[in-house]
Amino acid sequence: MRAFYFDDIPGDQRLLHDSGIPVSDEILKSTGLLHWHIPTSQQNQIDTVAKERSYRNRDIITITKDGLGDLYEAKLKSFYEEHMHEDEEIRYILEGSGFFDIREHPSDSWIRCQVDAGDLLVLPAGIYHRFTLDENNMIKALRLFKDEPKWTPFKRDSSTDVNPYRVDYLKGLAVN
């Protein structure tokens, strides 16, 4: 995984948008984001991470124009709207590539995380983020869940700013 500050230049969200300013592992850690690279030939290591972090359920999501058909553009648009979840978001990239953008606190800058096959990302509950495919227009990912699979996005607004999971996320940053 490669991380850098988003350039904020208008245009296709699937383009690189690399500002030329890299983001260090230390900065990523300060946001609460965790990441590993586990080659897809060694997927059994995912079971070890899942056990250590109490992930009990999983499924696979594939995002392609052919697979989603008429819903493709609407899904990409919804994934790219800034939001948070009340659970960790865990993705292990099996095939393809894309971008997870996370908000750095307190600067509110976007950090773009470029992911490819073998990358495992854990976004903490309460972090503002968004997702998009890159120009390859395809990603297949294993999604891991602590409990029953669910994916409920809460769009950023004044109510999410006071959401208990967001508040806890910010308190956790203050401790570190």
PDB file of C-alpha atoms in Angstrom:
ATOM      1  CA  MET A   1       0.000   0.000   0.000  1.00  0.00           C
ATOM      2  CA  ARG A   2       1.172   3.462  -0.824  1.00  0.00           C
ATOM      3  CA  ALA A   3      -0.195   6.544   0.949  1.00  0.00           C
ATOM      4  CA  PHE A   4       0.038  10.209   0.008  1.00  0.00           C
ATOM      5  CA  TYR A   5      -1.884  13.443   0.445  1.00  0.00           C
ATOM      6  CA  PHE A   6      -4.708  13.897  -2.054  1.00  0.00           C
ATOM      7  CA  ASP A   7      -4.092  16.797  -4.449  1.00  0.00           C
ATOM      8  CA  ASP A   8      -7.669  18.202  -4.301  1.00  0.00           C
ATOM      9  CA  ILE A   9      -7.570  18.954  -8.031  1.00  0.00           C
ATOM     10  CA  PRO A  10     -11.034  18.513  -9.537  1.00  0.00           C
ATOM     11  CA  GLY A  11     -11.401  15.611 -11.940  1.00  0.00           C
ATOM     12  CA  ASP A  12     -12.107  11.923 -12.198  1.00  0.00           C
ATOM     13  CA  GLN A  13     -11.997  10.397  -8.701  1.00  0.00           C
ATOM     14  CA  ARG A  14     -10.392   7.260 -10.187  1.00  0.00           C
ATOM     15  CA  LEU A  15      -7.225   9.145 -11.160  1.00  0.00           C
ATOM     16  CA  LEU A  16      -4.171   9.005  -8.890  1.00  0.00           C
ATOM     17  CA  HIS A  17      -4.559  12.537  -7.426  1.00  0.00           C
ATOM     18  CA  ASP A  18      -1.060  12.311  -5.923  1.00  0.00           C
ATOM     19  CA  SER A  19       0.051  15.637  -4.442  1.00  0.00           C
ATOM     20  CA  GLY A  20       3.654  14.412  -4.413  1.00  0.00           C
ATOM     21  CA  ILE A  21       3.663  14.490  -0.603  1.00  0.00           C
ATOM     22  CA  PRO A  22       3.999  10.959   0.808  1.00  0.00           C
ATOM     23  CA  VAL A  23       2.360   9.920   4.069  1.00  0.00           C
ATOM     24  CA  SER A  24       4.525   7.957   6.494  1.00  0.00           C
ATOM     25  CA  ASP A  25       3.482   4.858   8.426  1.00  0.00           C
ATOM     26  CA  GLU A  26       3.742   6.980  11.570  1.00  0.00           C
ATOM     27  CA  ILE A  27       1.121   9.418  10.270  1.00  0.00           C
ATOM     28  CA  LEU A  28      -1.130   6.536   9.181  1.00  0.00           C
ATOM     29  CA  LYS A  29      -0.797   4.979  12.629  1.00  0.00           C
ATOM     30  CA  SER A  30      -1.746   8.333  14.207  1.00  0.00           C
ATOM     31  CA  THR A  31      -5.083   8.158  12.313  1.00  0.00           C
ATOM     32  CA  GLY A  32      -5.773   4.691  13.701  1.00  0.00           C
ATOM     33  CA  LEU A  33      -5.468   3.030  10.288  1.00  0.00           C
ATOM     34  CA  LEU A  34      -3.764  -0.368  10.310  1.00  0.00           C
ATOM     35  CA  HIS A  35      -2.343  -2.070   7.252  1.00  0.00           C
ATOM     36  CA  TRP A  36      -0.387  -5.149   6.251  1.00  0.00           C
ATOM     37  CA  HIS A  37       0.733  -6.667   2.978  1.00  0.00           C
ATOM     38  CA  ILE A  38      -0.046 -10.379   2.872  1.00  0.00           C
ATOM     39  CA  PRO A  39       0.583 -11.962  -0.536  1.00  0.00           C
ATOM     40  CA  THR A  40      -2.563 -13.588  -1.904  1.00  0.00           C
ATOM     41  CA  SER A  41      -0.610 -16.857  -2.069  1.00  0.00           C
ATOM     42  CA  GLN A  42      -0.480 -16.720   1.760  1.00  0.00           C
ATOM     43  CA  GLN A  43      -4.155 -16.034   2.493  1.00  0.00           C
ATOM     44  CA  ASN A  44      -4.025 -18.414   5.465  1.00  0.00           C
ATOM     45  CA  GLN A  45      -2.349 -15.529   7.331  1.00  0.00           C
ATOM     46  CA  ILE A  46      -5.672 -13.695   7.119  1.00  0.00           C
ATOM     47  CA  ASP A  47      -7.101 -16.328   9.476  1.00  0.00           C
ATOM     48  CA  THR A  48      -4.407 -15.450  12.013  1.00  0.00           C
ATOM     49  CA  VAL A  49      -5.213 -11.731  11.822  1.00  0.00           C
ATOM     50  CA  ALA A  50      -8.944 -12.500  11.986  1.00  0.00           C
ATOM     51  CA  LYS A  51      -8.488 -14.584  15.123  1.00  0.00           C
ATOM     52  CA  GLU A  52      -6.242 -11.976  16.809  1.00  0.00           C
ATOM     53  CA  ARG A  53      -8.740  -9.172  16.092  1.00  0.00           C
ATOM     54  CA  SER A  54     -11.916 -11.235  16.747  1.00  0.00           C
ATOM     55  CA  TYR A  55     -13.272 -11.117  13.200  1.00  0.00           C
ATOM     56  CA  ARG A  56     -15.856 -13.901  13.084  1.00  0.00           C
ATOM     57  CA  ASN A  57     -17.521 -13.378   9.705  1.00  0.00           C
ATOM     58  CA  ARG A  58     -16.450 -12.637   6.170  1.00  0.00           C
ATOM     59  CA  ASP A  59     -17.696 -12.262   2.654  1.00  0.00           C
ATOM     60  CA  ILE A  60     -16.324 -11.265  -0.733  1.00  0.00           C
ATOM     61  CA  ILE A  61     -17.297  -8.187  -2.706  1.00  0.00           C
ATOM     62  CA  THR A  62     -16.445  -7.690  -6.365  1.00  0.00           C
ATOM     63  CA  ILE A  63     -16.899  -4.273  -7.901  1.00  0.00           C
ATOM     64  CA  THR A  64     -16.937  -4.166 -11.702  1.00  0.00           C
ATOM     65  CA  LYS A  65     -19.143  -2.540 -14.315  1.00  0.00           C
ATOM     66  CA  ASP A  66     -20.162  -5.966 -15.638  1.00  0.00           C
ATOM     67  CA  GLY A  67     -20.911  -7.296 -12.166  1.00  0.00           C
ATOM     68  CA  LEU A  68     -22.963  -4.322 -10.967  1.00  0.00           C
ATOM     69  CA  GLY A  69     -24.568  -3.452 -14.311  1.00  0.00           C
ATOM     70  CA  ASP A  70     -26.885  -0.444 -14.112  1.00  0.00           C
ATOM     71  CA  LEU A  71     -26.027   0.078 -10.423  1.00  0.00           C
ATOM     72  CA  TYR A  72     -22.296   0.589 -11.151  1.00  0.00           C
ATOM     73  CA  GLU A  73     -22.202   4.407 -11.367  1.00  0.00           C
ATOM     74  CA  ALA A  74     -24.581   4.879  -8.416  1.00  0.00           C
ATOM     75  CA  LYS A  75     -22.554   2.472  -6.241  1.00  0.00           C
ATOM     76  CA  LEU A  76     -19.257   4.194  -7.083  1.00  0.00           C
ATOM     77  CA  LYS A  77     -20.829   7.552  -6.273  1.00  0.00           C
ATOM     78  CA  SER A  78     -22.157   6.316  -2.916  1.00  0.00           C
ATOM     79  CA  PHE A  79     -18.823   4.698  -1.954  1.00  0.00           C
ATOM     80  CA  TYR A  80     -17.089   8.029  -2.689  1.00  0.00           C
ATOM     81  CA  GLU A  81     -19.343  10.120  -0.452  1.00  0.00           C
ATOM     82  CA  GLU A  82     -17.556  10.970   2.775  1.00  0.00           C
ATOM     83  CA  HIS A  83     -18.874   8.774   5.576  1.00  0.00           C
ATOM     84  CA  MET A  84     -18.034   6.794   8.696  1.00  0.00           C
ATOM     85  CA  HIS A  85     -19.103   3.452  10.145  1.00  0.00           C
ATOM     86  CA  GLU A  86     -19.850   2.344  13.681  1.00  0.00           C
ATOM     87  CA  ASP A  87     -17.685  -0.756  13.084  1.00  0.00           C
ATOM     88  CA  GLU A  88     -14.179  -1.196  11.791  1.00  0.00           C
ATOM     89  CA  GLU A  89     -13.981  -1.489   8.023  1.00  0.00           C
ATOM     90  CA  ILE A  90     -11.670  -4.361   7.124  1.00  0.00           C
ATOM     91  CA  ARG A  91     -10.697  -5.100   3.528  1.00  0.00           C
ATOM     92  CA  TYR A  92      -8.211  -7.599   2.135  1.00  0.00           C
ATOM     93  CA  ILE A  93      -7.662  -6.998  -1.565  1.00  0.00           C
ATOM     94  CA  LEU A  94      -7.751 -10.254  -3.529  1.00  0.00           C
ATOM     95  CA  GLU A  95      -7.620  -8.823  -7.056  1.00  0.00           C
ATOM     96  CA  GLY A  96      -7.635  -5.436  -8.723  1.00  0.00           C
ATOM     97  CA  SER A  97      -6.914  -2.074  -7.143  1.00  0.00           C
ATOM     98  CA  GLY A  98      -8.436   1.115  -5.833  1.00  0.00           C
ATOM     99  CA  PHE A  99      -8.193   3.945  -3.338  1.00  0.00           C
ATOM    100  CA  PHE A 100      -9.330   4.431   0.255  1.00  0.00           C
ATOM    101  CA  ASP A 101      -9.228   8.091   1.241  1.00  0.00           C
ATOM    102  CA  ILE A 102      -9.205   8.890   4.963  1.00  0.00           C
ATOM    103  CA  ARG A 103      -9.512  12.218   6.765  1.00  0.00           C
ATOM    104  CA  GLU A 104      -6.519  13.234   8.814  1.00  0.00           C
ATOM    105  CA  HIS A 105      -7.441  14.831  12.119  1.00  0.00           C
ATOM    106  CA  PRO A 106      -7.252  17.688  12.998  1.00  0.00           C
ATOM    107  CA  SER A 107      -6.092  19.050   9.598  1.00  0.00           C
ATOM    108  CA  ASP A 108      -9.071  17.515   7.751  1.00  0.00           C
ATOM    109  CA  SER A 109      -6.731  16.767   4.821  1.00  0.00           C
ATOM    110  CA  TRP A 110      -7.453  13.755   2.667  1.00  0.00           C
ATOM    111  CA  ILE A 111      -4.892  10.962   2.749  1.00  0.00           C
ATOM    112  CA  ARG A 112      -5.151   8.648  -0.256  1.00  0.00           C
ATOM    113  CA  CYS A 113      -4.260   4.982   0.303  1.00  0.00           C
ATOM    114  CA  GLN A 114      -3.581   3.147  -2.933  1.00  0.00           C
ATOM    115  CA  VAL A 115      -4.384  -0.556  -2.488  1.00  0.00           C
ATOM    116  CA  ASP A 116      -3.562  -3.585  -4.619  1.00  0.00           C
ATOM    117  CA  ALA A 117      -3.848  -7.358  -4.295  1.00  0.00           C
ATOM    118  CA  GLY A 118      -2.417  -8.510  -0.961  1.00  0.00           C
ATOM    119  CA  ASP A 119      -3.113  -5.287   0.930  1.00  0.00           C
ATOM    120  CA  LEU A 120      -5.094  -5.591   4.167  1.00  0.00           C
ATOM    121  CA  LEU A 121      -6.576  -2.398   5.594  1.00  0.00           C
ATOM    122  CA  VAL A 122      -8.378  -1.791   8.878  1.00  0.00           C
ATOM    123  CA  LEU A 123     -10.144   1.558   9.178  1.00  0.00           C
ATOM    124  CA  PRO A 124     -11.230   2.297  12.750  1.00  0.00           C
ATOM    125  CA  ALA A 125     -14.864   2.890  13.619  1.00  0.00           C
ATOM    126  CA  GLY A 126     -15.629   6.612  13.489  1.00  0.00           C
ATOM    127  CA  ILE A 127     -12.999   7.655  10.907  1.00  0.00           C
ATOM    128  CA  TYR A 128     -14.278   9.702   7.982  1.00  0.00           C
ATOM    129  CA  HIS A 129     -13.361   8.062   4.708  1.00  0.00           C
ATOM    130  CA  ARG A 130     -14.418   7.198   1.159  1.00  0.00           C
ATOM    131  CA  PHE A 131     -13.544   4.606  -1.476  1.00  0.00           C
ATOM    132  CA  THR A 132     -13.175   4.542  -5.234  1.00  0.00           C
ATOM    133  CA  LEU A 133     -11.854   2.265  -7.902  1.00  0.00           C
ATOM    134  CA  ASP A 134      -8.861   3.374  -9.922  1.00  0.00           C
ATOM    135  CA  GLU A 135      -8.698   3.456 -13.715  1.00  0.00           C
ATOM    136  CA  ASN A 136      -8.623  -0.370 -13.848  1.00  0.00           C
ATOM    137  CA  ASN A 137     -12.291  -0.286 -12.750  1.00  0.00           C
ATOM    138  CA  MET A 138     -12.119  -3.572 -10.830  1.00  0.00           C
ATOM    139  CA  ILE A 139     -11.568  -4.747  -7.301  1.00  0.00           C
ATOM    140  CA  LYS A 140     -12.306  -7.967  -5.473  1.00  0.00           C
ATOM    141  CA  ALA A 141     -11.988  -7.828  -1.708  1.00  0.00           C
ATOM    142  CA  LEU A 142     -12.519 -10.032   1.291  1.00  0.00           C
ATOM    143  CA  ARG A 143     -14.545  -8.142   3.885  1.00  0.00           C
ATOM    144  CA  LEU A 144     -14.107  -9.165   7.521  1.00  0.00           C
ATOM    145  CA  PHE A 145     -16.571  -8.429  10.322  1.00  0.00           C
ATOM    146  CA  LYS A 146     -16.520  -8.790  14.094  1.00  0.00           C
ATOM    147  CA  ASP A 147     -20.184  -9.806  14.131  1.00  0.00           C
ATOM    148  CA  GLU A 148     -22.830 -10.322  11.464  1.00  0.00           C
ATOM    149  CA  PRO A 149     -21.860  -8.782   8.127  1.00  0.00           C
ATOM    150  CA  LYS A 150     -23.164  -5.245   7.818  1.00  0.00           C
ATOM    151  CA  TRP A 151     -22.056  -2.134   6.078  1.00  0.00           C
ATOM    152  CA  THR A 152     -23.948   0.925   7.246  1.00  0.00           C
ATOM    153  CA  PRO A 153     -22.452   4.242   6.107  1.00  0.00           C
ATOM    154  CA  PHE A 154     -23.245   7.432   7.996  1.00  0.00           C
ATOM    155  CA  LYS A 155     -22.688  10.446   5.731  1.00  0.00           C
ATOM    156  CA  ARG A 156     -20.650  13.212   7.297  1.00  0.00           C
ATOM    157  CA  ASP A 157     -22.820  15.926   8.776  1.00  0.00           C
ATOM    158  CA  SER A 158     -23.460  17.561  12.151  1.00  0.00           C
ATOM    159  CA  SER A 159     -25.082  14.380  13.485  1.00  0.00           C
ATOM    160  CA  THR A 160     -22.078  12.190  12.643  1.00  0.00           C
ATOM    161  CA  ASP A 161     -19.760  14.702  14.284  1.00  0.00           C
ATOM    162  CA  VAL A 162     -21.459  13.878  17.614  1.00  0.00           C
ATOM    163  CA  ASN A 163     -22.056  10.184  16.912  1.00  0.00           C
ATOM    164  CA  PRO A 164     -20.675   8.218  19.931  1.00  0.00           C
ATOM    165  CA  TYR A 165     -18.395   6.160  17.639  1.00  0.00           C
ATOM    166  CA  ARG A 166     -16.959   9.338  16.108  1.00  0.00           C
ATOM    167  CA  VAL A 167     -16.522  10.905  19.554  1.00  0.00           C
ATOM    168  CA  ASP A 168     -14.765   7.731  20.809  1.00  0.00           C
ATOM    169  CA  TYR A 169     -12.543   7.720  17.723  1.00  0.00           C
ATOM    170  CA  LEU A 170     -11.437  11.305  18.406  1.00  0.00           C
ATOM    171  CA  LYS A 171     -10.878  10.564  22.111  1.00  0.00           C
ATOM    172  CA  GLY A 172      -8.643   7.634  21.099  1.00  0.00           C
ATOM    173  CA  LEU A 173      -6.571   9.960  18.918  1.00  0.00           C
ATOM    174  CA  ALA A 174      -6.129  12.382  21.821  1.00  0.00           C
ATOM    175  CA  VAL A 175      -4.736   9.571  24.014  1.00  0.00           C
ATOM    176  CA  ASN A 176      -2.104   8.580  21.437  1.00  0.00           C
TER     177      ASN A 176
END
